PDB file of C-alpha atoms in Angstrom:
ATOM      1  CA  MET A   4      16.207   0.132  -4.818  1.00 95.00           C
ATOM      2  CA  ARG A   5      15.369  -3.096  -6.616  1.00 97.00           C
ATOM      3  CA  LEU A   6      13.332  -2.555  -9.780  1.00 98.00           C
ATOM      4  CA  PHE A   7      11.438  -5.313 -11.567  1.00 98.00           C
ATOM      5  CA  ILE A   8       9.550  -4.732 -14.822  1.00 97.00           C
ATOM      6  CA  MET A   9       7.199  -7.621 -15.528  1.00 97.00           C
ATOM      7  CA  PRO A  10       5.439  -8.306 -18.830  1.00 96.00           C
ATOM      8  CA  ASP A  11       1.844  -7.917 -17.614  1.00 97.00           C
ATOM      9  CA  PRO A  12      -0.310  -7.162 -14.544  1.00 97.00           C
ATOM     10  CA  HIS A  13      -0.784 -10.829 -13.642  1.00 97.00           C
ATOM     11  CA  SER A  14       2.933 -11.582 -13.458  1.00 97.00           C
ATOM     12  CA  ALA A  15       3.563  -8.339 -11.554  1.00 98.00           C
ATOM     13  CA  THR A  16       0.896  -9.013  -8.920  1.00 98.00           C
ATOM     14  CA  ARG A  17       2.005 -12.622  -8.559  1.00 97.00           C
ATOM     15  CA  PHE A  18       5.599 -11.512  -8.076  1.00 97.00           C
ATOM     16  CA  ALA A  19       4.497  -9.047  -5.374  1.00 98.00           C
ATOM     17  CA  ALA A  20       2.474 -11.744  -3.624  1.00 98.00           C
ATOM     18  CA  ASN A  21       5.475 -14.074  -3.679  1.00 98.00           C
ATOM     19  CA  GLU A  22       7.630 -11.381  -2.047  1.00 98.00           C
ATOM     20  CA  ILE A  23       5.081 -11.027   0.756  1.00 98.00           C
ATOM     21  CA  ALA A  24       4.684 -14.784   1.175  1.00 98.00           C
ATOM     22  CA  SER A  25       8.459 -15.242   1.368  1.00 98.00           C
ATOM     23  CA  LEU A  26       8.693 -12.781   4.244  1.00 98.00           C
ATOM     24  CA  MET A  27       5.769 -14.451   6.008  1.00 98.00           C
ATOM     25  CA  THR A  28       7.476 -17.832   5.885  1.00 97.00           C
ATOM     26  CA  GLU A  29      10.915 -16.509   6.850  1.00 96.00           C
ATOM     27  CA  ARG A  30       9.851 -14.606   9.993  1.00 94.00           C
ATOM     28  CA  PRO A  31       8.131 -16.278  12.960  1.00 94.00           C
ATOM     29  CA  ASP A  32       5.867 -13.293  13.698  1.00 97.00           C
ATOM     30  CA  PRO A  33       5.749 -11.075  10.614  1.00 98.00           C
ATOM     31  CA  VAL A  34       4.241  -7.594  10.705  1.00 98.00           C
ATOM     32  CA  LEU A  35       2.801  -6.487   7.377  1.00 98.00           C
ATOM     33  CA  GLY A  36       1.739  -3.032   6.265  1.00 98.00           C
ATOM     34  CA  LEU A  37      -1.131  -3.447   3.807  1.00 98.00           C
ATOM     35  CA  ALA A  38      -2.616  -1.241   1.097  1.00 98.00           C
ATOM     36  CA  THR A  39      -5.925  -1.037  -0.750  1.00 98.00           C
ATOM     37  CA  GLY A  40      -7.127  -0.105  -4.218  1.00 95.00           C
ATOM     38  CA  ARG A  41      -7.625  -1.903  -7.504  1.00 94.00           C
ATOM     39  CA  THR A  42      -3.890  -2.502  -7.922  1.00 96.00           C
ATOM     40  CA  MET A  43      -3.872  -4.698  -4.805  1.00 98.00           C
ATOM     41  CA  GLU A  44      -6.814  -6.909  -5.722  1.00 98.00           C
ATOM     42  CA  GLY A  45      -4.642  -9.360  -7.667  1.00 97.00           C
ATOM     43  CA  VAL A  46      -2.098  -9.503  -4.844  1.00 98.00           C
ATOM     44  CA  TYR A  47      -4.743 -10.489  -2.325  1.00 98.00           C
ATOM     45  CA  ARG A  48      -6.279 -13.040  -4.699  1.00 98.00           C
ATOM     46  CA  ALA A  49      -2.853 -14.628  -5.069  1.00 98.00           C
ATOM     47  CA  LEU A  50      -2.240 -14.669  -1.307  1.00 98.00           C
ATOM     48  CA  CYS A  51      -5.661 -16.232  -0.697  1.00 98.00           C
ATOM     49  CA  GLY A  52      -4.808 -18.870  -3.287  1.00 98.00           C
ATOM     50  CA  MET A  53      -1.492 -19.593  -1.557  1.00 98.00           C
ATOM     51  CA  HIS A  54      -3.320 -19.988   1.748  1.00 98.00           C
ATOM     52  CA  ARG A  55      -5.930 -22.286   0.241  1.00 98.00           C
ATOM     53  CA  GLU A  56      -3.686 -24.396  -1.978  1.00 98.00           C
ATOM     54  CA  GLU A  57      -0.252 -24.206  -0.333  1.00 97.00           C
ATOM     55  CA  GLY A  58      -1.086 -23.663   3.325  1.00 98.00           C
ATOM     56  CA  LEU A  59       0.347 -20.148   3.629  1.00 98.00           C
ATOM     57  CA  ASP A  60      -0.215 -19.394   7.303  1.00 98.00           C
ATOM     58  CA  PHE A  61      -1.581 -16.015   8.415  1.00 98.00           C
ATOM     59  CA  SER A  62      -2.129 -17.025  12.059  1.00 98.00           C
ATOM     60  CA  THR A  63       1.115 -15.463  13.314  1.00 98.00           C
ATOM     61  CA  THR A  64       0.922 -12.359  11.099  1.00 98.00           C
ATOM     62  CA  THR A  65       0.064  -8.905  12.414  1.00 98.00           C
ATOM     63  CA  SER A  66      -1.136  -6.322   9.894  1.00 98.00           C
ATOM     64  CA  PHE A  67      -1.555  -2.556   9.764  1.00 98.00           C
ATOM     65  CA  ASN A  68      -3.361  -0.889   6.897  1.00 98.00           C
ATOM     66  CA  LEU A  69      -2.197   2.423   5.507  1.00 98.00           C
ATOM     67  CA  ASP A  70      -5.422   4.381   5.669  1.00 98.00           C
ATOM     68  CA  GLU A  71      -9.177   4.717   6.000  1.00 98.00           C
ATOM     69  CA  TYR A  72     -11.780   7.279   4.989  1.00 98.00           C
ATOM     70  CA  VAL A  73     -12.975   9.655   7.699  1.00 98.00           C
ATOM     71  CA  GLY A  74     -16.642   9.201   8.550  1.00 98.00           C
ATOM     72  CA  LEU A  75     -17.016   5.606   7.388  1.00 98.00           C
ATOM     73  CA  SER A  76     -17.602   2.823   9.892  1.00 97.00           C
ATOM     74  CA  ALA A  77     -15.941  -0.572   9.549  1.00 97.00           C
ATOM     75  CA  ALA A  78     -19.285  -1.972   8.353  1.00 96.00           C
ATOM     76  CA  ASP A  79     -19.670   0.542   5.527  1.00 97.00           C
ATOM     77  CA  PRO A  80     -19.307  -1.279   2.172  1.00 97.00           C
ATOM     78  CA  CYS A  81     -17.160   1.600   0.874  1.00 97.00           C
ATOM     79  CA  SER A  82     -14.723   1.432   3.804  1.00 98.00           C
ATOM     80  CA  TYR A  83     -11.265  -0.074   3.595  1.00 98.00           C
ATOM     81  CA  HIS A  84     -12.204  -2.305   6.528  1.00 98.00           C
ATOM     82  CA  HIS A  85     -14.861  -3.864   4.296  1.00 98.00           C
ATOM     83  CA  TYR A  86     -12.450  -4.048   1.337  1.00 98.00           C
ATOM     84  CA  MET A  87      -9.819  -5.921   3.377  1.00 98.00           C
ATOM     85  CA  ASN A  88     -12.342  -8.356   4.829  1.00 98.00           C
ATOM     86  CA  ALA A  89     -13.862  -9.086   1.432  1.00 98.00           C
ATOM     87  CA  LEU A  90     -10.579  -9.523  -0.428  1.00 98.00           C
ATOM     88  CA  LEU A  91      -8.314 -11.063   2.203  1.00 98.00           C
ATOM     89  CA  PHE A  92      -9.197 -11.499   5.852  1.00 98.00           C
ATOM     90  CA  ASN A  93     -12.424 -13.465   5.355  1.00 98.00           C
ATOM     91  CA  HIS A  94     -10.502 -16.041   3.306  1.00 98.00           C
ATOM     92  CA  VAL A  95      -7.390 -16.677   5.417  1.00 98.00           C
ATOM     93  CA  ASN A  96      -6.632 -17.596   9.031  1.00 98.00           C
ATOM     94  CA  SER A  97      -5.658 -14.155  10.303  1.00 98.00           C
ATOM     95  CA  ARG A  98      -6.346 -13.536  13.992  1.00 97.00           C
ATOM     96  CA  PRO A  99      -8.949 -10.763  14.375  1.00 97.00           C
ATOM     97  CA  ASP A 100      -6.952  -9.134  17.182  1.00 98.00           C
ATOM     98  CA  ALA A 101      -3.894  -8.910  14.900  1.00 98.00           C
ATOM     99  CA  ILE A 102      -5.701  -6.924  12.180  1.00 98.00           C
ATOM    100  CA  HIS A 103      -5.385  -3.147  12.455  1.00 98.00           C
ATOM    101  CA  LEU A 104      -6.920  -0.351  10.397  1.00 98.00           C
ATOM    102  CA  PRO A 105      -7.447   3.262  11.433  1.00 98.00           C
ATOM    103  CA  ALA A 106     -10.983   3.922  12.669  1.00 98.00           C
ATOM    104  CA  GLY A 107     -12.400   6.516  10.321  1.00 98.00           C
ATOM    105  CA  ASP A 108     -15.417   7.033  12.574  1.00 98.00           C
ATOM    106  CA  ALA A 109     -13.414   7.535  15.778  1.00 98.00           C
ATOM    107  CA  PRO A 110     -14.842  10.349  17.951  1.00 97.00           C
ATOM    108  CA  ASP A 111     -11.363  11.828  18.428  1.00 98.00           C
ATOM    109  CA  LEU A 112      -9.365  11.535  15.205  1.00 98.00           C
ATOM    110  CA  ASP A 113      -6.153  12.919  16.671  1.00 98.00           C
ATOM    111  CA  ALA A 114      -6.275  10.403  19.511  1.00 98.00           C
ATOM    112  CA  GLU A 115      -6.962   7.621  17.012  1.00 98.00           C
ATOM    113  CA  CYS A 116      -3.879   8.581  14.993  1.00 98.00           C
ATOM    114  CA  THR A 117      -1.699   8.692  18.106  1.00 98.00           C
ATOM    115  CA  ALA A 118      -2.986   5.290  19.220  1.00 98.00           C
ATOM    116  CA  TYR A 119      -2.315   3.844  15.761  1.00 98.00           C
ATOM    117  CA  GLU A 120       1.306   4.952  15.891  1.00 98.00           C
ATOM    118  CA  GLU A 121       1.624   3.449  19.363  1.00 98.00           C
ATOM    119  CA  SER A 122       0.178   0.134  18.148  1.00 98.00           C
ATOM    120  CA  ILE A 123       2.724  -0.044  15.340  1.00 98.00           C
ATOM    121  CA  ARG A 124       5.560   0.623  17.797  1.00 98.00           C
ATOM    122  CA  ALA A 125       4.189  -1.947  20.261  1.00 98.00           C
ATOM    123  CA  SER A 126       4.183  -4.575  17.503  1.00 98.00           C
ATOM    124  CA  GLY A 127       7.923  -4.051  16.966  1.00 98.00           C
ATOM    125  CA  GLY A 128       7.454  -2.058  13.762  1.00 98.00           C
ATOM    126  CA  ILE A 129       6.421  -3.068  10.268  1.00 98.00           C
ATOM    127  CA  ASP A 130       8.580  -5.643   8.499  1.00 98.00           C
ATOM    128  CA  LEU A 131       7.225  -5.050   5.000  1.00 98.00           C
ATOM    129  CA  GLN A 132       5.001  -2.198   3.845  1.00 98.00           C
ATOM    130  CA  LEU A 133       3.012  -2.771   0.658  1.00 98.00           C
ATOM    131  CA  LEU A 134       2.400   0.420  -1.321  1.00 98.00           C
ATOM    132  CA  GLY A 135       0.516   1.588  -4.368  1.00 98.00           C
ATOM    133  CA  ILE A 136       0.836   5.021  -5.917  1.00 98.00           C
ATOM    134  CA  GLY A 137      -1.968   7.504  -6.495  1.00 97.00           C
ATOM    135  CA  ASP A 138      -2.425   9.850  -9.407  1.00 95.00           C
ATOM    136  CA  THR A 139      -1.080  12.718  -7.280  1.00 97.00           C
ATOM    137  CA  GLY A 140       2.005  10.668  -6.428  1.00 98.00           C
ATOM    138  CA  HIS A 141       0.749   9.796  -2.972  1.00 98.00           C
ATOM    139  CA  ILE A 142       1.641   6.737  -0.940  1.00 98.00           C
ATOM    140  CA  GLY A 143      -1.039   6.077   1.617  1.00 98.00           C
ATOM    141  CA  PHE A 144      -3.129   9.230   1.377  1.00 98.00           C
ATOM    142  CA  ASN A 145      -0.129  11.521   1.701  1.00 98.00           C
ATOM    143  CA  GLU A 146      -1.274  14.173  -0.741  1.00 98.00           C
ATOM    144  CA  PRO A 147       1.184  16.826  -1.942  1.00 97.00           C
ATOM    145  CA  PRO A 148       2.882  18.420  -0.215  1.00 97.00           C
ATOM    146  CA  SER A 149       3.500  15.837   2.531  1.00 98.00           C
ATOM    147  CA  PRO A 150       6.571  16.234   4.746  1.00 97.00           C
ATOM    148  CA  PHE A 151       8.801  13.192   4.835  1.00 98.00           C
ATOM    149  CA  ASP A 152       8.711  13.204   8.639  1.00 98.00           C
ATOM    150  CA  SER A 153       4.882  13.173   8.816  1.00 98.00           C
ATOM    151  CA  ARG A 154       3.142  10.689  11.094  1.00 98.00           C
ATOM    152  CA  THR A 155      -0.303   9.083  11.067  1.00 98.00           C
ATOM    153  CA  ARG A 156      -2.783  11.938  10.770  1.00 98.00           C
ATOM    154  CA  CYS A 157      -5.998  13.240   9.229  1.00 98.00           C
ATOM    155  CA  VAL A 158      -5.594  14.667   5.722  1.00 98.00           C
ATOM    156  CA  THR A 159      -7.786  16.380   3.143  1.00 98.00           C
ATOM    157  CA  LEU A 160      -8.046  14.444  -0.106  1.00 98.00           C
ATOM    158  CA  ASN A 161      -7.096  16.040  -3.399  1.00 97.00           C
ATOM    159  CA  GLN A 162      -9.983  16.256  -5.887  1.00 97.00           C
ATOM    160  CA  LYS A 163      -7.882  14.221  -8.329  1.00 95.00           C
ATOM    161  CA  THR A 164      -7.742  11.439  -5.739  1.00 97.00           C
ATOM    162  CA  ARG A 165     -11.484  11.593  -5.177  1.00 97.00           C
ATOM    163  CA  ILE A 166     -12.038  11.243  -8.926  1.00 97.00           C
ATOM    164  CA  GLN A 167      -9.594   8.316  -9.046  1.00 95.00           C
ATOM    165  CA  ASN A 168     -11.436   6.535  -6.204  1.00 96.00           C
ATOM    166  CA  ALA A 169     -14.978   7.292  -7.352  1.00 96.00           C
ATOM    167  CA  ALA A 170     -15.605   3.780  -8.695  1.00 94.00           C
ATOM    168  CA  MET A 171     -16.074   2.502  -5.124  1.00 93.00           C
ATOM    169  CA  PHE A 172     -18.736   5.176  -4.603  1.00 96.00           C
ATOM    170  CA  GLY A 173     -20.977   4.546  -7.591  1.00 95.00           C
ATOM    171  CA  GLY A 174     -18.731   6.539  -9.914  1.00 96.00           C
ATOM    172  CA  ASN A 175     -19.552   9.821  -8.146  1.00 97.00           C
ATOM    173  CA  PRO A 176     -16.449  11.754  -6.973  1.00 97.00           C
ATOM    174  CA  ASP A 177     -18.647  13.940  -4.774  1.00 96.00           C
ATOM    175  CA  ALA A 178     -19.642  10.848  -2.774  1.00 97.00           C
ATOM    176  CA  VAL A 179     -16.015  10.117  -1.887  1.00 97.00           C
ATOM    177  CA  PRO A 180     -15.195  11.417   1.610  1.00 98.00           C
ATOM    178  CA  THR A 181     -13.159  14.605   1.653  1.00 98.00           C
ATOM    179  CA  ARG A 182     -10.829  13.415   4.434  1.00 98.00           C
ATOM    180  CA  ALA A 183      -8.940  10.292   5.433  1.00 98.00           C
ATOM    181  CA  LEU A 184      -6.677   8.968   8.163  1.00 98.00           C
ATOM    182  CA  THR A 185      -3.321   7.853   6.804  1.00 98.00           C
ATOM    183  CA  MET A 186       0.057   6.676   7.965  1.00 98.00           C
ATOM    184  CA  GLY A 187       2.507   9.516   7.382  1.00 98.00           C
ATOM    185  CA  VAL A 188       5.471   9.343   5.041  1.00 98.00           C
ATOM    186  CA  GLY A 189       7.739   9.149   8.073  1.00 98.00           C
ATOM    187  CA  THR A 190       5.734   6.224   9.440  1.00 98.00           C
ATOM    188  CA  ILE A 191       5.996   4.423   6.110  1.00 98.00           C
ATOM    189  CA  LEU A 192       9.742   4.998   5.830  1.00 98.00           C
ATOM    190  CA  GLU A 193      10.284   3.313   9.206  1.00 98.00           C
ATOM    191  CA  ALA A 194       9.171  -0.053   7.793  1.00 98.00           C
ATOM    192  CA  ARG A 195      12.108  -2.401   7.358  1.00 98.00           C
ATOM    193  CA  GLN A 196      11.150  -3.135   3.746  1.00 98.00           C
ATOM    194  CA  LEU A 197       9.008  -1.274   1.210  1.00 98.00           C
ATOM    195  CA  LEU A 198       7.261  -2.926  -1.725  1.00 98.00           C
ATOM    196  CA  LEU A 199       5.657  -0.587  -4.266  1.00 98.00           C
ATOM    197  CA  LEU A 200       3.448  -2.067  -6.977  1.00 98.00           C
ATOM    198  CA  ALA A 201       2.073  -0.105  -9.938  1.00 98.00           C
ATOM    199  CA  LEU A 202       0.106  -1.344 -12.930  1.00 98.00           C
ATOM    200  CA  GLY A 203      -1.172   0.143 -16.162  1.00 98.00           C
ATOM    201  CA  GLN A 204      -0.520   2.985 -18.563  1.00 98.00           C
ATOM    202  CA  SER A 205      -2.337   5.457 -16.325  1.00 97.00           C
ATOM    203  CA  LYS A 206       0.457   5.121 -13.749  1.00 98.00           C
ATOM    204  CA  ALA A 207       3.352   5.558 -16.194  1.00 98.00           C
ATOM    205  CA  ALA A 208       3.810   9.327 -15.877  1.00 98.00           C
ATOM    206  CA  ILE A 209       3.601   9.448 -12.087  1.00 98.00           C
ATOM    207  CA  ILE A 210       5.918   6.444 -11.741  1.00 98.00           C
ATOM    208  CA  ALA A 211       8.498   8.269 -13.869  1.00 98.00           C
ATOM    209  CA  ARG A 212       8.158  11.348 -11.644  1.00 98.00           C
ATOM    210  CA  ALA A 213       8.502   9.269  -8.476  1.00 98.00           C
ATOM    211  CA  LEU A 214      11.534   7.285  -9.645  1.00 98.00           C
ATOM    212  CA  GLU A 215      13.323   9.882 -11.788  1.00 98.00           C
ATOM    213  CA  GLY A 216      12.094  13.328 -10.746  1.00 98.00           C
ATOM    214  CA  PRO A 217      13.084  15.430  -7.742  1.00 98.00           C
ATOM    215  CA  VAL A 218      12.826  13.743  -4.346  1.00 98.00           C
ATOM    216  CA  GLY A 219      10.511  15.907  -2.292  1.00 98.00           C
ATOM    217  CA  PRO A 220       7.087  16.416  -0.686  1.00 98.00           C
ATOM    218  CA  GLN A 221       5.335  17.285  -3.960  1.00 98.00           C
ATOM    219  CA  VAL A 222       5.488  13.561  -4.858  1.00 98.00           C
ATOM    220  CA  SER A 223       5.383  11.623  -1.623  1.00 98.00           C
ATOM    221  CA  ALA A 224       6.196   8.366  -3.434  1.00 98.00           C
ATOM    222  CA  SER A 225       9.623   9.798  -4.277  1.00 98.00           C
ATOM    223  CA  ALA A 226      10.488   9.220  -0.602  1.00 98.00           C
ATOM    224  CA  ILE A 227      10.940   5.514  -1.285  1.00 98.00           C
ATOM    225  CA  ARG A 228      14.240   6.371  -2.987  1.00 98.00           C
ATOM    226  CA  LEU A 229      15.584   7.298   0.447  1.00 98.00           C
ATOM    227  CA  HIS A 230      14.857   3.850   1.851  1.00 98.00           C
ATOM    228  CA  ARG A 231      17.585   1.235   2.250  1.00 96.00           C
ATOM    229  CA  GLN A 232      15.457  -1.747   1.268  1.00 98.00           C
ATOM    230  CA  CYS A 233      12.833  -0.878  -1.317  1.00 98.00           C
ATOM    231  CA  THR A 234      11.453  -3.036  -4.122  1.00 98.00           C
ATOM    232  CA  VAL A 235       9.452  -1.564  -7.010  1.00 98.00           C
ATOM    233  CA  ILE A 236       7.410  -3.939  -9.182  1.00 98.00           C
ATOM    234  CA  LEU A 237       5.900  -2.609 -12.406  1.00 98.00           C
ATOM    235  CA  ASP A 238       4.194  -4.083 -15.414  1.00 97.00           C
ATOM    236  CA  GLU A 239       5.382  -3.060 -18.863  1.00 97.00           C
ATOM    237  CA  ALA A 240       2.673  -0.408 -19.232  1.00 98.00           C
ATOM    238  CA  SER A 241       3.387   1.390 -15.944  1.00 98.00           C
ATOM    239  CA  ALA A 242       7.120   1.342 -16.737  1.00 98.00           C
ATOM    240  CA  SER A 243       6.673   2.755 -20.249  1.00 97.00           C
ATOM    241  CA  ALA A 244       7.651   6.360 -19.398  1.00 98.00           C
ATOM    242  CA  LEU A 245      10.893   5.434 -17.617  1.00 98.00           C
ATOM    243  CA  SER A 246      14.179   6.378 -19.214  1.00 97.00           C
ATOM    244  CA  ALA A 247      16.420   3.802 -20.833  1.00 96.00           C
ATOM    245  CA  GLU A 248      18.899   4.375 -18.021  1.00 96.00           C
ATOM    246  CA  THR A 249      16.374   3.519 -15.313  1.00 97.00           C
ATOM    247  CA  ARG A 250      15.064   0.536 -17.245  1.00 95.00           C
ATOM    248  CA  GLY A 251      18.629  -0.654 -17.596  1.00 93.00           C
ATOM    249  CA  GLN A 252      18.868  -0.867 -13.817  1.00 92.00           C
ATOM    250  CA  ALA A 253      15.943  -3.302 -13.585  1.00 94.00           C
ATOM    251  CA  LEU A 254      16.812  -6.710 -12.171  1.00 87.00           C
ATOM    252  CA  PHE A 255      14.221  -8.212 -14.488  1.00 79.00           C
ATOM    253  CA  GLN A 256      12.755  -6.591 -17.580  1.00 74.00           C
ATOM    254  CA  ALA A 257      10.169  -8.001 -19.927  1.00 66.00           C
ATOM    255  CA  ASN A 258      11.403  -8.493 -23.467  1.00 57.00           C
TER     256      ASN A 258
END
């Protein structure tokens, strides 16, 4: 695992965006796994800026998002489809047929999950999977306990997660859907590279659990420690609960 501790959120998100852009320019047909949430907003702003100002080309990139709320259509302003269009896809030259998100309003959710897994396999697999971390330690919506061999499936959201995500729903946790479709931990671990980004003091305790606590299904983010090629990018605040030993392993650490 490569660990980078940056001085602030801006430098952390820019560093993450540069990692993604480097892969996009190195591979002729890159396949990206994308994530949503407030942590990712700065990453997508940076990538849009690189496209606009430096010509970063999205036309050969295929993307698969981690998750979507059950019951929301792609047109719903609270859906992750809408989020991705507003923050990224409407501002770059991605091909519409190369953009994939689970359909939260699919009539047969099990069939949708199976088809999503098949689409990932047909693409040749994900080259780089971008990840955040939830307050319950989830990656994607893999709430505890999530087996490390789990595949794309329908899950019930933890109330803590619904509270965390309430801002997108007018601040009302009860308005947040109770279920979501998500890539499984096993699906995520099959990506050739993982890139986890966390920002802010509110993530410090769960980051310490994920990186230093037991590896197991109670904190699905701990699974990244089993991956051969994983990069973790933190700002100083989200890294503040890490031990001196772990901080000493960082390839870059803010003074």
